[in-house]
CSV table of C-alpha atoms in Angstrom, one decimal:
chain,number,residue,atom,x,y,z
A,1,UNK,CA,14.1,-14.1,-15.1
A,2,UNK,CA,17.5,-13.8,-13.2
A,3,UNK,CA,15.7,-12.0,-10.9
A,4,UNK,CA,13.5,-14.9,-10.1
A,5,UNK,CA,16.2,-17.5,-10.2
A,6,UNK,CA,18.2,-15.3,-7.7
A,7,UNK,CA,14.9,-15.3,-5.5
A,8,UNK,CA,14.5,-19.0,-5.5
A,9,UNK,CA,18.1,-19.4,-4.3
A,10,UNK,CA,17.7,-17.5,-1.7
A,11,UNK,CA,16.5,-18.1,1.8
A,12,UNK,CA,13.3,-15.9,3.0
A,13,UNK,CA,12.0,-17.6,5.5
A,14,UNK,CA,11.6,-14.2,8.0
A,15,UNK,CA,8.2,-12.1,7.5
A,16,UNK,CA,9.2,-9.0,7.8
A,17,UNK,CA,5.5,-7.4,7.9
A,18,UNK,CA,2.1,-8.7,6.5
A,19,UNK,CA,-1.0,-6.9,5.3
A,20,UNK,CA,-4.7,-8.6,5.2
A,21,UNK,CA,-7.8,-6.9,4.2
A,22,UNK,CA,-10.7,-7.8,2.4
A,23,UNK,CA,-12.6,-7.1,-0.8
A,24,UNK,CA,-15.6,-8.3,-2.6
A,25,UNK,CA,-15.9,-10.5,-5.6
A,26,UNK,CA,-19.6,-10.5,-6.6
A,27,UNK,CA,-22.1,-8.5,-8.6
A,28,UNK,CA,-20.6,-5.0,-9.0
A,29,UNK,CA,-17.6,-5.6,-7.3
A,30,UNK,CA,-16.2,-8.4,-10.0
A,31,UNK,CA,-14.1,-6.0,-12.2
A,32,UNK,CA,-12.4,-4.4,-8.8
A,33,UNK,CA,-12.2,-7.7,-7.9
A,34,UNK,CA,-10.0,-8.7,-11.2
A,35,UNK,CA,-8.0,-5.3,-10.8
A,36,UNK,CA,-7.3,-6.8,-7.0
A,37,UNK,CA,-5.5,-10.1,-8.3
A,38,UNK,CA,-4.4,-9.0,-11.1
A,39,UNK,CA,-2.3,-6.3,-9.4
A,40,UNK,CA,-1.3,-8.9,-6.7
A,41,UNK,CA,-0.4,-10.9,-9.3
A,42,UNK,CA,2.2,-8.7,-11.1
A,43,UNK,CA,3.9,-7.3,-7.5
A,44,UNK,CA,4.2,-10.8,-6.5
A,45,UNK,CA,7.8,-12.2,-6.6
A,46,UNK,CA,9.5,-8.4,-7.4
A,47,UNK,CA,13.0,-8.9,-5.2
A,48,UNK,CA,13.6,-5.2,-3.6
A,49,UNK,CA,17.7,-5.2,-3.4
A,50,UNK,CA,19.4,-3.3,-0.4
A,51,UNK,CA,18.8,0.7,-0.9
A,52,UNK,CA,17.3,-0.1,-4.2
A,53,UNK,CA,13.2,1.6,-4.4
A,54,UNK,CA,10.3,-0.4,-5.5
A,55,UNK,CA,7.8,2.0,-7.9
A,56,UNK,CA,4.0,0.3,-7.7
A,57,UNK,CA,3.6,1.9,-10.5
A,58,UNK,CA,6.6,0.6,-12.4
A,59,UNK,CA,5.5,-2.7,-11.2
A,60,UNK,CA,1.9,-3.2,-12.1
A,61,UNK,CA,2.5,-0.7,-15.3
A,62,UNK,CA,-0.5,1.4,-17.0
A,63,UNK,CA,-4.6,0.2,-16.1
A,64,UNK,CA,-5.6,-0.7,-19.2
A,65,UNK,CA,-8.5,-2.8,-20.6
A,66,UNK,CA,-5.4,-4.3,-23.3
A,67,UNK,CA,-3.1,-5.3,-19.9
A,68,UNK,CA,-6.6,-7.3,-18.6
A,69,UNK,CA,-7.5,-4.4,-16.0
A,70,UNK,CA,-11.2,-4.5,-16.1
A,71,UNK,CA,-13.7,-1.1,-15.3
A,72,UNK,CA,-14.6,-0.8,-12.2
A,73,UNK,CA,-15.3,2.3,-9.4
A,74,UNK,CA,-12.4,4.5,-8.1
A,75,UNK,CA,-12.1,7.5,-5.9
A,76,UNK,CA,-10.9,10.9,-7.6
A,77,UNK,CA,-11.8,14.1,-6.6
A,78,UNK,CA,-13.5,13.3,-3.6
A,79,UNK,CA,-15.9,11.3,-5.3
A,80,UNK,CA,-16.8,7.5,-6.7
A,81,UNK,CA,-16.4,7.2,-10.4
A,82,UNK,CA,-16.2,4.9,-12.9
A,83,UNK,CA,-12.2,4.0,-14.6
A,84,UNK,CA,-10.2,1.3,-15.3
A,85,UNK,CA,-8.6,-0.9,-12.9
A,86,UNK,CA,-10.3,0.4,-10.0
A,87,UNK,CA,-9.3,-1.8,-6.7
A,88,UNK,CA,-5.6,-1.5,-8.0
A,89,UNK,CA,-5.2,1.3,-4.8
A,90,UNK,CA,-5.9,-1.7,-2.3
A,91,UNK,CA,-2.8,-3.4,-3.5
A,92,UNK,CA,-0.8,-0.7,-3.2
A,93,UNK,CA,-2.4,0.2,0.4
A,94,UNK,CA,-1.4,-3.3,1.3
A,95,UNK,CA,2.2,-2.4,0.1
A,96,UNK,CA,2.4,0.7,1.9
A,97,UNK,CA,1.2,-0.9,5.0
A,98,UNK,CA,3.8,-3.4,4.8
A,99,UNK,CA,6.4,-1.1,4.1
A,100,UNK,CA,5.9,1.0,7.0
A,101,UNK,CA,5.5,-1.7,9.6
A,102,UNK,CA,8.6,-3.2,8.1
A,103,UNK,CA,10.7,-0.3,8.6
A,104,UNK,CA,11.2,0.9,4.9
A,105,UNK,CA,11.5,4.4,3.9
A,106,UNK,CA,8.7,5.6,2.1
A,107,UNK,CA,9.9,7.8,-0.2
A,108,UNK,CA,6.5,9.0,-2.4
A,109,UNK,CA,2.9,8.4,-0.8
A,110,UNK,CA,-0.3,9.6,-1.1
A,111,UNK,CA,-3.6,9.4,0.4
A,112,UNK,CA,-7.3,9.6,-1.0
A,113,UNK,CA,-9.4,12.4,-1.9
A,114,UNK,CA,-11.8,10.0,0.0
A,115,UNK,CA,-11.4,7.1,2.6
A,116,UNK,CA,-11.7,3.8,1.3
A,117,UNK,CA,-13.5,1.6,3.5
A,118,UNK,CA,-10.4,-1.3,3.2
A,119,UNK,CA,-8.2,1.0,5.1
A,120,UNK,CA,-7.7,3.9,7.9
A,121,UNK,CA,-6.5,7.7,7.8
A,122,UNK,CA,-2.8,7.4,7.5
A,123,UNK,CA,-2.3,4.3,6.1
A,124,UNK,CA,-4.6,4.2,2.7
A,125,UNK,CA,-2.7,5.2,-0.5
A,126,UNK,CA,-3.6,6.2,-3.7
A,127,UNK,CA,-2.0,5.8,-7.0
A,128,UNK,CA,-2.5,6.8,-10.7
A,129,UNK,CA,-0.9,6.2,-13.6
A,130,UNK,CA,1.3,8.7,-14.4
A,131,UNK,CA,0.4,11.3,-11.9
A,132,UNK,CA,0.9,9.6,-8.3
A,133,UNK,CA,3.0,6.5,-7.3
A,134,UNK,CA,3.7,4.7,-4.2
A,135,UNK,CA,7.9,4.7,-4.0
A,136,UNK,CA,9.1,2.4,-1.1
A,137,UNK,CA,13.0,2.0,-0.5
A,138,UNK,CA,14.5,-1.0,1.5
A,139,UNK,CA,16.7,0.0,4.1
A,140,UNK,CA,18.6,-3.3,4.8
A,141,UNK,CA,21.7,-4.4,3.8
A,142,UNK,CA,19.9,-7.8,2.1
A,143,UNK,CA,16.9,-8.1,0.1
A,144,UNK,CA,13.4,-8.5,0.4
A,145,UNK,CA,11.0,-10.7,-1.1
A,146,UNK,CA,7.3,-9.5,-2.0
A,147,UNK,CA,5.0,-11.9,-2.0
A,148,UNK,CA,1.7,-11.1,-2.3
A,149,UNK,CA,-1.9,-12.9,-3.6
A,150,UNK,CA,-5.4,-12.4,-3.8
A,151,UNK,CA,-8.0,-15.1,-3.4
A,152,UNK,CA,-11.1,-15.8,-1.3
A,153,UNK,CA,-12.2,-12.5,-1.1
A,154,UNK,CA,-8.6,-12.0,0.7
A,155,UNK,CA,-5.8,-9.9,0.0
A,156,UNK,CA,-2.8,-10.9,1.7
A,157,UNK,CA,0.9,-9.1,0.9
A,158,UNK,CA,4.3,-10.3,3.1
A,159,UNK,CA,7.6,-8.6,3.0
A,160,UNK,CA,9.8,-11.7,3.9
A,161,UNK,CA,13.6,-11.8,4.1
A,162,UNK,CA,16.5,-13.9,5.5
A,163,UNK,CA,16.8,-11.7,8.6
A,164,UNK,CA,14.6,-10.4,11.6
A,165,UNK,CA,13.5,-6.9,10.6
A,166,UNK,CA,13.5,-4.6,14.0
A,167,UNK,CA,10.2,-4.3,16.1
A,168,UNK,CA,8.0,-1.3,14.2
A,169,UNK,CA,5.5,0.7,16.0
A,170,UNK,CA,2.7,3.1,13.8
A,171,UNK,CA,0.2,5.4,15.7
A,172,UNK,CA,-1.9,7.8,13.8
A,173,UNK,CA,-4.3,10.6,15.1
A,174,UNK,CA,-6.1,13.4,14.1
A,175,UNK,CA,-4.6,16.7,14.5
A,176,UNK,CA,-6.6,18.7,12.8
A,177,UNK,CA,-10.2,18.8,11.8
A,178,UNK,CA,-12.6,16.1,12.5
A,179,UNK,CA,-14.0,13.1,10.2
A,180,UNK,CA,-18.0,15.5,10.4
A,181,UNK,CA,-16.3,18.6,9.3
A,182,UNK,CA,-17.5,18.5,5.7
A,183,UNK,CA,-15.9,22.0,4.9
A,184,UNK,CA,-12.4,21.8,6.3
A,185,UNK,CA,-9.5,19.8,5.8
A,186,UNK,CA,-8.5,17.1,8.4
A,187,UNK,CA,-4.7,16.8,9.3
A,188,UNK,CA,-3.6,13.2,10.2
A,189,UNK,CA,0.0,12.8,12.2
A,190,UNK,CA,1.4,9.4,11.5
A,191,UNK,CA,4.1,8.1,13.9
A,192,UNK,CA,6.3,5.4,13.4
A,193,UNK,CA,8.3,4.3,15.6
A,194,UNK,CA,11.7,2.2,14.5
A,195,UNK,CA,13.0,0.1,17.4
A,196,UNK,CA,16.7,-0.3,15.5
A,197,UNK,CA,19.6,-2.0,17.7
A,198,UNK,CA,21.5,1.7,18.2
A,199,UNK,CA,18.3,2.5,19.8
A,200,UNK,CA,14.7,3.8,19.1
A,201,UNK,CA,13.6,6.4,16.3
A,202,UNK,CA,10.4,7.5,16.3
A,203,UNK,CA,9.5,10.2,13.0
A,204,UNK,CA,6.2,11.6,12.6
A,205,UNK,CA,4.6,12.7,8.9
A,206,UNK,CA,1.3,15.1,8.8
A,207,UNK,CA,-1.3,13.7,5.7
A,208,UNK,CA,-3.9,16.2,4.7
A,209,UNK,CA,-7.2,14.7,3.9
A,210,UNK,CA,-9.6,17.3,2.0
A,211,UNK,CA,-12.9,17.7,3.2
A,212,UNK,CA,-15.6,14.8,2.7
A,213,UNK,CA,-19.0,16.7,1.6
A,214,UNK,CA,-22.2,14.4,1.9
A,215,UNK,CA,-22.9,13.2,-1.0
């Protein structure tokens, strides 16, 4: 594609950000496993241009058995069910992670009706098809690469450009609630801190996790 020809003339030689966590590939855990590199697969090599927004959704398209998505457990509801292309959320947890700590904007996020175990309260995200997306936007003046892959029970996703991104700073706390409550809400405050050359900015978002009941 053009796209990808642009990309291989240019020079990204600067990580930006990078995200590592792991997952498991055996027994039930093979079709998340699939959904994992597959997902990888098809955000690999997207080129975000300056100001331009990157839609996870757009990227890896709908989870469907056709597309190669296998079944496999995913959290709605507040509970662990069985659907199609469960694992996919990791990928876009990696992005979102990436994004932040890279200094992006993050223009639509949203977090799980229950924690994953791959990630912590602020920073795991949830999409679905056609109801919630994960919309990053590059704030630079030159593009970014992302390159991402899965393999030895390893996911690993790099923002990397031809420039030094500014030093990033995320802290996140609870605010409200606690993770035992089982009947209230907990309130997460997510700070990031920016360290641009005019100076610091620091911004803080609130993320409402519903209550976990035992199950």
């Amino acid at each position: 594609s053009d796209t990808a020809d642009r990309a291989s003339l240019m020079n990204f030689d600067r990580s930006l950000s990078r995200h590592q966590s792991a997952y498991r590939n055996s027994g039930r855990s093979r079709g998340r496993a699939q959904n994992i590199r597959l997902a990888a697969k098809l955000i690999d090599g997207v080129l975000i241009e300056p100001g331009a927004d990157l839609s996870f959704n757009e990227v890896v398209g709908p989870r469907t058995f056709a597309r190669g998505f296998e079944g496999a457990k995913e959290i709605a509801g507040g509970h662990v069910i069985d659907g199609v292309g469960g694992g996919v959320c990791q990928v876009a947890t990696a992005l979102h992670d990436a994004a932040l700590r890279a200094g992006f904007e993050i223009v639509e996020h949203y977090v799980h009706s229950k924690r994953p175990r791959y990630a912590g309260r602020g920073i795991d995200t949830a999409v679905a098809w056609g109801l919630k997306d994960l919309r990053v936007r590059n704030p630079f003046r030159e593009p970014v690469l992302v390159r991402a892959q899965a393999y030895d029970r390893t996911l690993e996703l790099t923002l990397v450009a031809g420039f030094d991104g500014p030093k990033v700073e995320v802290d996140t706390r609870v605010v409200e609630g606690s993770v035992r409550d089982t009947l209230n809400p907990m309130v997460v405050a997510r700070t990031r801190t920016i360290h641009w050359p005019g100076g610091p900015i620091a911004t803080t978002h609130k993320l409402r996790y519903r209550p976990e009941p035992r199950d």
